[in-house]
Short mmCIF file of N, CA and C in Angstrom, two decimals:
data_model
loop_
_atom_site.label_atom_id
_atom_site.label_comp_id
_atom_site.label_asym_id
_atom_site.label_seq_id
_atom_site.Cartn_x
_atom_site.Cartn_y
_atom_site.Cartn_z
N MET A 1 -3.67 3.68 3.79
CA MET A 1 -2.31 4.17 4.17
C MET A 1 -1.46 3.10 4.51
N VAL A 2 -0.16 2.19 4.82
CA VAL A 2 0.09 1.42 5.37
C VAL A 2 1.55 1.70 5.27
N ALA A 3 1.41 2.26 7.10
CA ALA A 3 2.79 2.71 7.41
C ALA A 3 4.31 1.98 8.41
N THR A 4 5.34 2.34 7.69
CA THR A 4 6.03 0.83 7.96
C THR A 4 7.42 2.28 8.82
N GLY A 5 7.09 1.76 10.25
CA GLY A 5 8.97 1.92 10.96
C GLY A 5 8.92 2.68 11.71
N SER A 6 8.08 3.20 12.49
CA SER A 6 8.04 3.85 13.90
C SER A 6 6.54 3.86 14.46
N ILE A 7 6.16 3.81 14.93
CA ILE A 7 5.43 2.94 15.86
C ILE A 7 4.61 5.03 15.94
N ALA A 8 5.48 5.67 17.32
CA ALA A 8 4.64 7.10 17.18
C ALA A 8 5.79 7.95 15.64
N ASP A 9 6.06 7.92 15.01
CA ASP A 9 6.03 9.17 14.11
C ASP A 9 5.09 8.40 12.12
N ALA A 10 4.53 6.84 13.08
CA ALA A 10 3.47 6.51 12.60
C ALA A 10 1.92 7.22 13.05
N ARG A 11 2.25 7.43 13.78
CA ARG A 11 1.27 7.52 14.34
C ARG A 11 0.89 9.36 13.27
N ALA A 12 2.06 9.58 13.91
CA ALA A 12 1.60 11.17 13.67
C ALA A 12 0.85 11.72 12.50
N GLN A 13 2.32 10.41 11.85
CA GLN A 13 2.02 10.97 9.90
C GLN A 13 0.39 10.27 9.81
N ALA A 14 -0.42 9.69 10.29
CA ALA A 14 -1.42 9.28 9.48
C ALA A 14 -2.77 10.24 10.20
N LEU A 15 -2.33 10.48 11.94
CA LEU A 15 -3.30 12.25 11.64
C LEU A 15 -2.66 13.36 10.86
N ARG A 16 -1.69 13.55 10.62
CA ARG A 16 -1.23 14.12 9.31
C ARG A 16 -2.20 13.99 7.84
N ALA A 17 -2.30 13.19 7.92
CA ALA A 17 -2.84 13.00 6.48
C ALA A 17 -4.23 12.70 6.12
N ARG A 18 -5.21 12.42 7.37
CA ARG A 18 -5.86 12.53 7.80
C ARG A 18 -6.65 13.85 8.04
N ALA A 19 -5.66 14.87 8.59
CA ALA A 19 -6.03 16.57 8.29
C ALA A 19 -5.98 16.70 7.37
N GLU A 20 -5.41 16.62 5.93
CA GLU A 20 -4.72 17.01 5.51
C GLU A 20 -5.46 16.20 3.93
N ALA A 21 -6.07 15.71 4.26
CA ALA A 21 -7.18 15.22 3.98
C ALA A 21 -8.88 16.67 3.34
N THR A 22 -8.27 15.85 5.01
CA THR A 22 -9.60 16.41 5.42
C THR A 22 -10.14 18.13 4.79
N GLU A 23 -9.25 18.35 4.79
CA GLU A 23 -8.88 19.69 4.61
C GLU A 23 -9.28 19.94 2.96
N PHE A 24 -8.19 18.75 2.49
CA PHE A 24 -8.30 19.52 0.96
C PHE A 24 -10.25 19.36 0.75
N ARG A 25 -10.74 18.34 1.35
CA ARG A 25 -12.19 18.31 1.34
C ARG A 25 -13.01 19.02 1.67
N TYR A 26 -13.25 20.32 2.89
CA TYR A 26 -13.66 20.91 2.95
C TYR A 26 -13.52 21.95 1.74
N LYS A 27 -11.62 22.69 1.56
CA LYS A 27 -11.73 23.36 0.35
C LYS A 27 -11.79 23.25 -0.78
N TYR A 28 -12.46 22.17 -0.87
CA TYR A 28 -12.60 21.68 -3.29
C TYR A 28 -13.95 20.44 -2.86
N GLY A 29 -14.13 20.31 -1.42
CA GLY A 29 -15.37 19.51 -2.15
C GLY A 29 -15.42 17.83 -2.75
N TYR A 30 -14.56 17.56 -3.08
CA TYR A 30 -13.77 15.80 -3.44
C TYR A 30 -13.04 15.68 -1.76
N GLU A 31 -13.25 13.71 -2.33
CA GLU A 31 -12.46 13.44 -1.88
C GLU A 31 -10.62 13.71 -2.58
N ILE A 32 -9.60 14.14 -1.91
CA ILE A 32 -8.34 14.47 -2.66
C ILE A 32 -7.55 13.58 -2.82
N PRO A 33 -7.18 13.12 -4.15
CA PRO A 33 -6.50 12.23 -5.22
C PRO A 33 -4.70 11.46 -4.46
N VAL A 34 -5.47 10.97 -4.53
CA VAL A 34 -4.09 10.00 -3.39
C VAL A 34 -2.88 10.33 -4.58
N ALA A 35 -2.53 10.38 -5.07
CA ALA A 35 -1.61 10.99 -6.06
C ALA A 35 -0.47 12.57 -5.25
N SER A 36 -1.91 13.08 -5.23
CA SER A 36 -1.87 14.69 -4.49
C SER A 36 -1.75 14.49 -2.92
N LEU A 37 -2.04 13.99 -2.55
CA LEU A 37 -2.15 13.26 -1.32
C LEU A 37 -1.18 13.09 -0.51
N ALA A 38 0.03 11.72 -1.66
CA ALA A 38 1.04 11.45 -1.37
C ALA A 38 2.63 12.99 -1.43
N LYS A 39 2.44 13.52 -2.72
CA LYS A 39 3.48 14.80 -2.95
C LYS A 39 3.25 15.51 -1.41
N ARG A 40 2.40 16.31 -0.79
CA ARG A 40 1.91 16.38 0.46
C ARG A 40 2.80 16.11 1.36
N MET A 41 2.64 14.38 1.50
CA MET A 41 2.86 13.80 2.73
C MET A 41 4.89 14.01 2.87
N ALA A 42 5.15 13.39 1.32
CA ALA A 42 6.08 13.02 1.01
C ALA A 42 7.08 14.74 1.49
N ASN A 43 6.39 16.40 0.95
CA ASN A 43 7.16 17.16 1.38
C ASN A 43 7.08 17.99 2.45
N LEU A 44 6.53 17.26 2.95
CA LEU A 44 5.88 17.62 4.85
C LEU A 44 6.98 16.48 5.45
N SER A 45 7.40 15.39 4.95
CA SER A 45 8.53 14.64 5.42
C SER A 45 9.32 15.19 5.48
N GLN A 46 9.89 15.36 3.78
CA GLN A 46 11.39 16.36 2.89
C GLN A 46 12.07 17.71 4.31
N LEU A 47 10.33 18.10 4.74
CA LEU A 47 10.79 18.66 5.51
C LEU A 47 11.60 18.58 6.28
N TYR A 48 11.56 17.95 7.94
CA TYR A 48 11.64 17.47 8.68
C TYR A 48 13.35 17.17 8.19
N THR A 49 13.82 17.13 6.94
CA THR A 49 15.33 16.41 7.01
C THR A 49 16.61 17.50 6.86
N GLN A 50 15.73 18.77 6.51
CA GLN A 50 15.95 20.09 6.07
C GLN A 50 16.90 21.10 7.50
N ARG A 51 16.34 20.76 8.89
CA ARG A 51 17.46 21.22 9.73
C ARG A 51 18.00 20.49 10.76
N ALA A 52 18.69 20.95 11.82
CA ALA A 52 19.56 20.41 12.79
C ALA A 52 17.96 20.24 14.02
N TYR A 53 17.27 20.49 13.63
CA TYR A 53 16.53 20.29 14.77
C TYR A 53 15.55 19.89 15.94
N MET A 54 15.71 19.35 13.80
CA MET A 54 14.53 18.62 13.69
C MET A 54 14.77 17.53 13.32
N ARG A 55 13.97 16.13 13.92
CA ARG A 55 14.39 15.35 13.50
C ARG A 55 13.27 13.98 12.60
N PRO A 56 14.44 14.21 11.72
CA PRO A 56 13.32 13.58 10.90
C PRO A 56 13.06 12.47 10.93
N LEU A 57 11.68 11.82 10.70
CA LEU A 57 10.52 11.30 10.38
C LEU A 57 11.20 9.23 10.33
N GLY A 58 10.74 8.76 11.13
CA GLY A 58 10.77 7.07 10.65
C GLY A 58 10.44 6.90 10.32
N VAL A 59 10.39 6.47 8.91
CA VAL A 59 8.75 6.36 8.72
C VAL A 59 7.96 6.30 7.52
N ALA A 60 8.31 4.88 7.00
CA ALA A 60 7.31 5.59 5.03
C ALA A 60 5.98 4.28 4.95
N LEU A 61 5.46 5.30 3.50
CA LEU A 61 4.20 5.69 3.87
C LEU A 61 3.60 5.01 2.67
N THR A 62 3.27 4.66 1.97
CA THR A 62 2.02 3.41 0.60
C THR A 62 0.84 4.44 1.65
N PHE A 63 0.37 4.56 0.34
CA PHE A 63 -0.58 5.10 0.11
C PHE A 63 -1.49 4.13 -1.41
N CYS A 64 -2.38 4.07 -0.73
CA CYS A 64 -3.58 3.23 -2.72
C CYS A 64 -4.99 3.97 -2.40
N GLN A 65 -5.51 3.11 -3.56
CA GLN A 65 -6.70 4.29 -4.00
C GLN A 65 -7.29 3.69 -5.23
N VAL A 66 -8.68 3.11 -5.31
CA VAL A 66 -8.93 2.37 -6.43
C VAL A 66 -9.79 4.10 -6.58
N ASP A 67 -9.13 5.14 -8.15
CA ASP A 67 -9.67 6.00 -8.96
C ASP A 67 -10.73 5.82 -9.71
N THR A 68 -11.98 6.78 -9.21
CA THR A 68 -13.13 5.47 -10.26
C THR A 68 -13.66 7.32 -10.08
N GLU A 69 -13.40 8.34 -10.97
CA GLU A 69 -14.61 8.79 -11.15
C GLU A 69 -15.72 8.67 -11.22
N ALA A 70 -16.74 10.12 -11.67
CA ALA A 70 -18.28 10.82 -11.34
C ALA A 70 -18.60 9.67 -12.89
N ASP A 71 -18.66 9.65 -13.90
CA ASP A 71 -18.53 9.36 -15.21
C ASP A 71 -17.60 7.44 -15.42
N GLY A 72 -17.35 7.01 -14.51
CA GLY A 72 -16.52 5.55 -13.87
C GLY A 72 -15.88 6.02 -15.00
N GLU A 73 -15.14 6.17 -15.45
CA GLU A 73 -14.28 6.95 -15.88
C GLU A 73 -12.48 6.25 -14.98
N GLY A 74 -12.13 5.76 -14.32
CA GLY A 74 -11.29 6.82 -13.71
C GLY A 74 -9.77 5.52 -14.07
N ARG A 75 -8.53 6.22 -13.29
CA ARG A 75 -7.16 4.89 -13.82
C ARG A 75 -7.27 4.29 -13.15
N GLY A 76 -8.25 3.52 -12.54
CA GLY A 76 -8.29 2.04 -11.45
C GLY A 76 -7.63 1.53 -10.28
N PRO A 77 -7.17 1.29 -10.50
CA PRO A 77 -5.38 1.18 -8.82
C PRO A 77 -4.63 2.11 -8.73
N GLU A 78 -4.10 2.63 -8.26
CA GLU A 78 -2.75 3.62 -7.68
C GLU A 78 -2.61 3.21 -6.48
N ILE A 79 -0.76 3.29 -6.87
CA ILE A 79 -0.25 2.37 -5.46
C ILE A 79 0.86 3.98 -5.97
N PHE A 80 1.14 4.83 -4.14
CA PHE A 80 2.48 5.23 -3.72
C PHE A 80 3.00 5.09 -2.94
N LYS A 81 4.56 5.36 -3.10
CA LYS A 81 5.72 5.34 -1.67
C LYS A 81 6.39 6.11 -1.66
N CYS A 82 6.90 6.67 -0.62
CA CYS A 82 7.14 7.96 0.20
C CYS A 82 8.05 7.55 1.37
N ASP A 83 9.19 7.69 0.59
CA ASP A 83 10.27 7.75 1.69
C ASP A 83 10.55 8.43 2.95
N PRO A 84 11.04 8.44 3.33
CA PRO A 84 11.13 9.18 4.90
C PRO A 84 12.20 10.22 4.65
N ALA A 85 12.94 10.42 3.66
CA ALA A 85 13.29 11.79 2.91
C ALA A 85 13.10 12.55 1.75
N GLY A 86 11.78 12.02 1.63
CA GLY A 86 10.94 13.25 1.41
C GLY A 86 10.43 12.12 -1.02
N TYR A 87 10.90 11.43 -0.69
CA TYR A 87 10.95 11.17 -1.94
C TYR A 87 10.15 10.04 -2.30
N PHE A 88 8.85 9.96 -3.35
CA PHE A 88 7.77 9.29 -3.58
C PHE A 88 7.57 9.24 -4.88
N GLN A 89 6.75 8.07 -5.02
CA GLN A 89 6.65 7.30 -6.65
C GLN A 89 5.15 6.42 -6.76
N GLY A 90 4.55 6.70 -8.06
CA GLY A 90 3.74 5.66 -8.37
C GLY A 90 4.15 4.75 -8.42
N VAL A 91 3.90 3.30 -8.00
CA VAL A 91 4.16 2.05 -8.21
C VAL A 91 2.62 0.84 -8.64
N ALA A 92 3.36 0.30 -9.48
CA ALA A 92 2.38 -0.58 -9.72
C ALA A 92 2.36 -2.17 -8.79
N ALA A 93 3.15 -2.54 -7.85
CA ALA A 93 3.32 -3.05 -6.43
C ALA A 93 4.34 -2.63 -6.06
N CYS A 94 4.14 -2.00 -4.28
CA CYS A 94 5.43 -2.82 -3.63
C CYS A 94 5.95 -3.01 -2.92
N ALA A 95 6.88 -3.60 -2.25
CA ALA A 95 7.48 -3.99 -0.67
C ALA A 95 7.35 -3.14 -0.44
N THR A 96 7.88 -2.89 1.56
CA THR A 96 7.97 -1.88 2.43
C THR A 96 8.88 -2.92 3.18
N GLY A 97 9.89 -2.75 4.46
CA GLY A 97 9.67 -3.90 5.22
C GLY A 97 11.49 -4.38 6.07
N PRO A 98 12.02 -5.13 6.15
CA PRO A 98 13.04 -5.69 6.16
C PRO A 98 13.81 -6.08 4.95
N LYS A 99 12.72 -7.05 4.13
CA LYS A 99 12.54 -8.17 3.08
C LYS A 99 12.57 -7.37 1.75
N GLN A 100 12.75 -6.17 2.28
CA GLN A 100 11.98 -5.31 1.07
C GLN A 100 12.67 -5.58 -0.70
N GLN A 101 13.62 -5.82 -0.76
CA GLN A 101 15.32 -5.49 -1.61
C GLN A 101 14.26 -6.76 -2.38
N GLU A 102 14.52 -8.00 -1.50
CA GLU A 102 13.81 -9.19 -2.68
C GLU A 102 12.85 -8.88 -2.97
N ALA A 103 12.01 -8.61 -1.44
CA ALA A 103 9.98 -8.06 -2.45
C ALA A 103 9.99 -8.07 -3.61
N THR A 104 11.08 -7.46 -3.88
CA THR A 104 10.29 -6.25 -4.58
C THR A 104 10.98 -6.47 -6.01
N THR A 105 12.53 -7.45 -5.82
CA THR A 105 12.88 -8.18 -7.00
C THR A 105 11.33 -8.85 -7.27
N TYR A 106 11.23 -10.12 -6.26
CA TYR A 106 9.81 -10.76 -6.57
C TYR A 106 9.18 -10.59 -7.86
N LEU A 107 8.68 -8.97 -7.29
CA LEU A 107 8.08 -8.39 -8.21
C LEU A 107 7.88 -7.82 -9.16
N GLU A 108 9.05 -7.37 -9.88
CA GLU A 108 9.88 -6.93 -10.82
C GLU A 108 9.69 -8.34 -12.14
N LYS A 109 10.13 -9.07 -10.94
CA LYS A 109 9.89 -10.07 -12.00
C LYS A 109 9.00 -10.11 -12.57
N LYS A 110 8.18 -10.73 -12.02
CA LYS A 110 6.53 -11.41 -12.02
C LYS A 110 6.00 -10.14 -12.55
N PHE A 111 5.29 -9.01 -12.86
CA PHE A 111 5.25 -7.89 -14.16
C PHE A 111 5.99 -7.32 -14.59
N LYS A 112 7.00 -7.68 -14.54
CA LYS A 112 7.30 -7.72 -16.02
C LYS A 112 6.48 -7.74 -17.51
N LYS A 113 5.05 -8.23 -17.56
CA LYS A 113 5.09 -7.93 -19.52
C LYS A 113 4.54 -7.13 -19.33
N THR A 114 3.24 -7.69 -17.87
CA THR A 114 2.05 -6.68 -16.98
C THR A 114 2.47 -6.72 -15.96
N ARG A 115 1.31 -5.47 -16.05
CA ARG A 115 0.99 -4.68 -14.97
C ARG A 115 0.28 -4.21 -13.71
N HIS A 116 -0.61 -5.75 -14.42
CA HIS A 116 -1.55 -6.27 -13.10
C HIS A 116 -1.57 -7.87 -13.23
N VAL A 117 -2.38 -8.12 -11.94
CA VAL A 117 -2.53 -9.22 -11.83
C VAL A 117 -3.65 -9.21 -13.02
N ASN A 118 -3.91 -10.18 -13.26
CA ASN A 118 -4.55 -10.99 -13.69
C ASN A 118 -6.08 -12.31 -13.48
N GLY A 119 -7.13 -11.30 -13.18
CA GLY A 119 -8.18 -12.19 -12.55
C GLY A 119 -9.02 -10.82 -11.21
N ASP A 120 -9.79 -11.36 -10.70
CA ASP A 120 -10.75 -10.83 -9.81
C ASP A 120 -10.32 -11.02 -8.79
N TRP A 121 -10.55 -10.14 -6.87
CA TRP A 121 -9.13 -10.28 -6.08
C TRP A 121 -8.37 -11.31 -5.21
N GLN A 122 -9.81 -12.47 -5.29
CA GLN A 122 -8.79 -13.56 -5.95
C GLN A 122 -7.90 -13.37 -5.18
N ALA A 123 -8.64 -13.63 -6.88
CA ALA A 123 -6.35 -13.82 -6.81
C ALA A 123 -5.04 -13.46 -6.89
N THR A 124 -5.85 -11.59 -7.07
CA THR A 124 -4.60 -10.88 -5.73
C THR A 124 -4.57 -11.03 -5.12
N VAL A 125 -5.29 -11.54 -3.91
CA VAL A 125 -5.10 -12.15 -2.64
C VAL A 125 -4.23 -12.82 -2.76
N GLU A 126 -3.92 -14.01 -3.86
CA GLU A 126 -3.57 -15.37 -3.91
C GLU A 126 -2.04 -14.96 -4.53
N PHE A 127 -2.30 -13.92 -5.51
CA PHE A 127 -1.20 -13.61 -5.27
C PHE A 127 0.60 -12.38 -4.75
N ALA A 128 -0.96 -12.20 -3.83
CA ALA A 128 -0.04 -11.62 -2.83
C ALA A 128 1.09 -12.51 -1.23
N ILE A 129 0.53 -13.73 -1.34
CA ILE A 129 0.66 -14.56 -0.56
C ILE A 129 1.33 -15.60 -0.85
N THR A 130 1.35 -16.22 -2.24
CA THR A 130 2.22 -17.10 -3.07
C THR A 130 3.69 -15.73 -2.78
N ALA A 131 3.76 -13.89 -2.55
CA ALA A 131 5.05 -13.21 -3.15
C ALA A 131 5.21 -13.40 -2.02
N LEU A 132 4.62 -13.44 -0.64
CA LEU A 132 4.73 -13.30 1.01
C LEU A 132 6.05 -14.94 1.62
N SER A 133 5.49 -15.10 0.75
CA SER A 133 5.26 -17.02 1.07
C SER A 133 6.94 -16.66 0.02
N SER A 134 6.81 -16.30 -0.76
CA SER A 134 8.36 -17.34 -1.45
C SER A 134 9.26 -16.15 -0.36
N VAL A 135 9.13 -14.83 -0.63
CA VAL A 135 10.20 -14.36 -0.45
C VAL A 135 10.83 -14.87 0.82
N LEU A 136 10.07 -15.47 1.78
CA LEU A 136 10.53 -14.95 3.69
C LEU A 136 10.62 -17.12 3.27
N GLY A 137 10.69 -17.65 2.82
CA GLY A 137 10.29 -18.43 2.84
C GLY A 137 9.53 -20.07 3.81
N THR A 138 8.84 -19.75 3.70
CA THR A 138 7.49 -19.86 5.16
C THR A 138 6.36 -20.58 4.24
N GLU A 139 5.60 -21.44 4.47
CA GLU A 139 4.56 -21.47 4.26
C GLU A 139 2.94 -21.26 5.51
N PHE A 140 2.57 -20.12 5.64
CA PHE A 140 1.58 -19.48 6.09
C PHE A 140 -0.13 -20.13 7.07
N GLN A 141 -0.68 -20.86 7.54
CA GLN A 141 -1.64 -20.97 8.11
C GLN A 141 -2.81 -19.01 8.20
N LYS A 142 -3.87 -19.57 8.70
CA LYS A 142 -4.77 -18.45 8.08
C LYS A 142 -4.40 -17.89 9.48
N ASN A 143 -4.26 -18.31 10.11
CA ASN A 143 -3.46 -17.21 11.25
C ASN A 143 -2.72 -16.15 11.71
N ASP A 144 -1.86 -16.65 10.69
CA ASP A 144 0.04 -16.12 10.81
C ASP A 144 -0.27 -14.44 9.76
N ILE A 145 -1.43 -14.90 9.16
CA ILE A 145 -1.36 -13.34 8.44
C ILE A 145 -2.73 -12.66 8.16
N GLU A 146 -2.47 -11.59 8.26
CA GLU A 146 -3.75 -10.39 8.14
C GLU A 146 -3.80 -9.86 6.19
N VAL A 147 -5.08 -9.73 6.25
CA VAL A 147 -5.21 -9.23 4.28
C VAL A 147 -5.78 -8.92 4.18
N GLY A 148 -5.64 -7.57 3.91
CA GLY A 148 -7.46 -6.39 3.30
C GLY A 148 -6.87 -5.93 2.12
N VAL A 149 -8.61 -5.55 1.44
CA VAL A 149 -8.23 -5.27 -0.09
C VAL A 149 -9.65 -4.53 -0.02
N ALA A 150 -8.67 -3.88 -0.69
CA ALA A 150 -9.05 -2.96 -1.10
C ALA A 150 -9.60 -2.66 -2.97
N THR A 151 -11.12 -2.68 -3.18
CA THR A 151 -11.97 -2.09 -4.23
C THR A 151 -12.45 -1.04 -4.70
N ALA A 152 -13.31 -1.08 -5.66
CA ALA A 152 -14.12 0.28 -5.43
C ALA A 152 -15.39 0.39 -4.43
N ALA A 153 -15.85 -1.06 -4.36
CA ALA A 153 -16.54 -1.16 -3.57
C ALA A 153 -16.61 -0.92 -2.52
N GLY A 154 -14.59 -0.63 -1.78
CA GLY A 154 -14.10 0.15 -0.76
C GLY A 154 -13.31 -0.59 0.35
N PHE A 155 -12.92 -1.14 1.29
CA PHE A 155 -12.10 -1.40 1.52
C PHE A 155 -12.11 -2.91 3.13
N LYS A 156 -11.73 -3.90 2.97
CA LYS A 156 -12.15 -4.29 4.06
C LYS A 156 -11.68 -5.31 4.32
N ILE A 157 -11.27 -5.99 5.58
CA ILE A 157 -10.51 -7.23 5.95
C ILE A 157 -10.76 -8.49 5.69
N LEU A 158 -10.22 -9.61 5.97
CA LEU A 158 -10.52 -10.17 5.22
C LEU A 158 -10.37 -11.48 6.45
N SER A 159 -11.62 -12.55 6.61
CA SER A 159 -11.14 -12.95 8.15
C SER A 159 -10.56 -14.35 8.27
N PRO A 160 -10.27 -15.16 8.75
CA PRO A 160 -9.16 -16.16 9.01
C PRO A 160 -10.17 -17.52 8.10
N ALA A 161 -11.47 -17.32 8.00
CA ALA A 161 -11.93 -17.77 7.01
C ALA A 161 -11.42 -17.89 5.49
N ASP A 162 -11.96 -16.90 5.05
CA ASP A 162 -11.24 -16.59 3.60
C ASP A 162 -10.01 -16.11 3.84
N ILE A 163 -8.65 -16.36 4.65
CA ILE A 163 -7.77 -16.16 4.38
C ILE A 163 -7.36 -17.79 3.78
N ASP A 164 -8.77 -18.45 4.80
CA ASP A 164 -7.90 -20.02 4.40
C ASP A 164 -8.12 -20.61 3.66
N ALA A 165 -9.35 -20.06 2.93
CA ALA A 165 -10.12 -20.14 1.10
C ALA A 165 -9.24 -19.93 -0.06
N ARG A 166 -7.87 -19.19 0.65
CA ARG A 166 -7.09 -18.07 -0.67
C ARG A 166 -6.39 -19.36 -0.79
N LEU A 167 -5.98 -19.83 0.84
CA LEU A 167 -4.53 -20.29 1.12
C LEU A 167 -4.89 -21.78 0.77
N VAL A 168 -6.11 -22.25 0.56
CA VAL A 168 -6.33 -23.99 0.40
C VAL A 168 -5.61 -24.31 -1.35
N ALA A 169 -7.24 -22.78 -2.21
CA ALA A 169 -6.61 -22.63 -3.31
C ALA A 169 -5.12 -21.94 -3.67
N ILE A 170 -4.49 -21.91 -3.34
CA ILE A 170 -3.33 -22.26 -3.17
C ILE A 170 -2.68 -23.05 -3.16
N ALA A 171 -3.60 -24.04 -2.19
CA ALA A 171 -2.04 -25.79 -2.73
C ALA A 171 -2.85 -25.73 -3.51
N GLU A 172 -3.97 -26.30 -3.41
CA GLU A 172 -4.25 -27.32 -5.18
C GLU A 172 -3.34 -25.81 -5.94
N GLN A 173 -3.30 -25.15 -6.32
CA GLN A 173 -2.61 -24.87 -7.77
C GLN A 173 -1.27 -25.36 -8.02
N ASP A 174 -1.06 -25.82 -6.63
CA ASP A 174 0.80 -26.38 -6.97
C ASP A 174 0.75 -27.43 -6.93
#
C-alpha cells in the first residue's frame, strides 16, 4: 500500500487496512485479494464524507499485488487506486501527488498500445525512473529517489547501488 496525503490519515488508513487484511485471513484462511481490500478501504473512506461531524480523510491510497493462485494461474500484477471520496479503480499504471495529471498523461501515451512494460523488473524500473524524470524535468542521482519492486517472490527496496545501475542503463540508452 502506498499513501499520499496527510501523514496522520495515512497512518490510520494503513493500520485499518492491516486490520481488515488480518480479519479476512482469520475468517477465510487465505490472503485478501487486493481488489477486495481496495473496495473495503474505499467504502470506509466514503463513509467519512457522509456526516458533518466526521472530517473526510485527506489521503489517496494505491494498492498493488502480484496475483498468483495456488496453481500458478493468477491475473498477474494488479494496481488499485482509491481517492478520499471513496472512488476506487483498477489501473495499469498510476500516479499520485502534485504532478498527477502530467504523469497520468505521460503514462497513458506510453501505454496506449500495450498494458505493460516489456521486459523484466529492471526494464520496469528504468521505465518508471524515465517517466518520473520526464514529468519532473530533472535528472536523478542514486540518492535522489527510492525504488521499491514488487514481484511474485516478494517486495524489496533497491539499494543506492542498484538504483545507480538502472540510472547508468538509462543513460546508455540515450
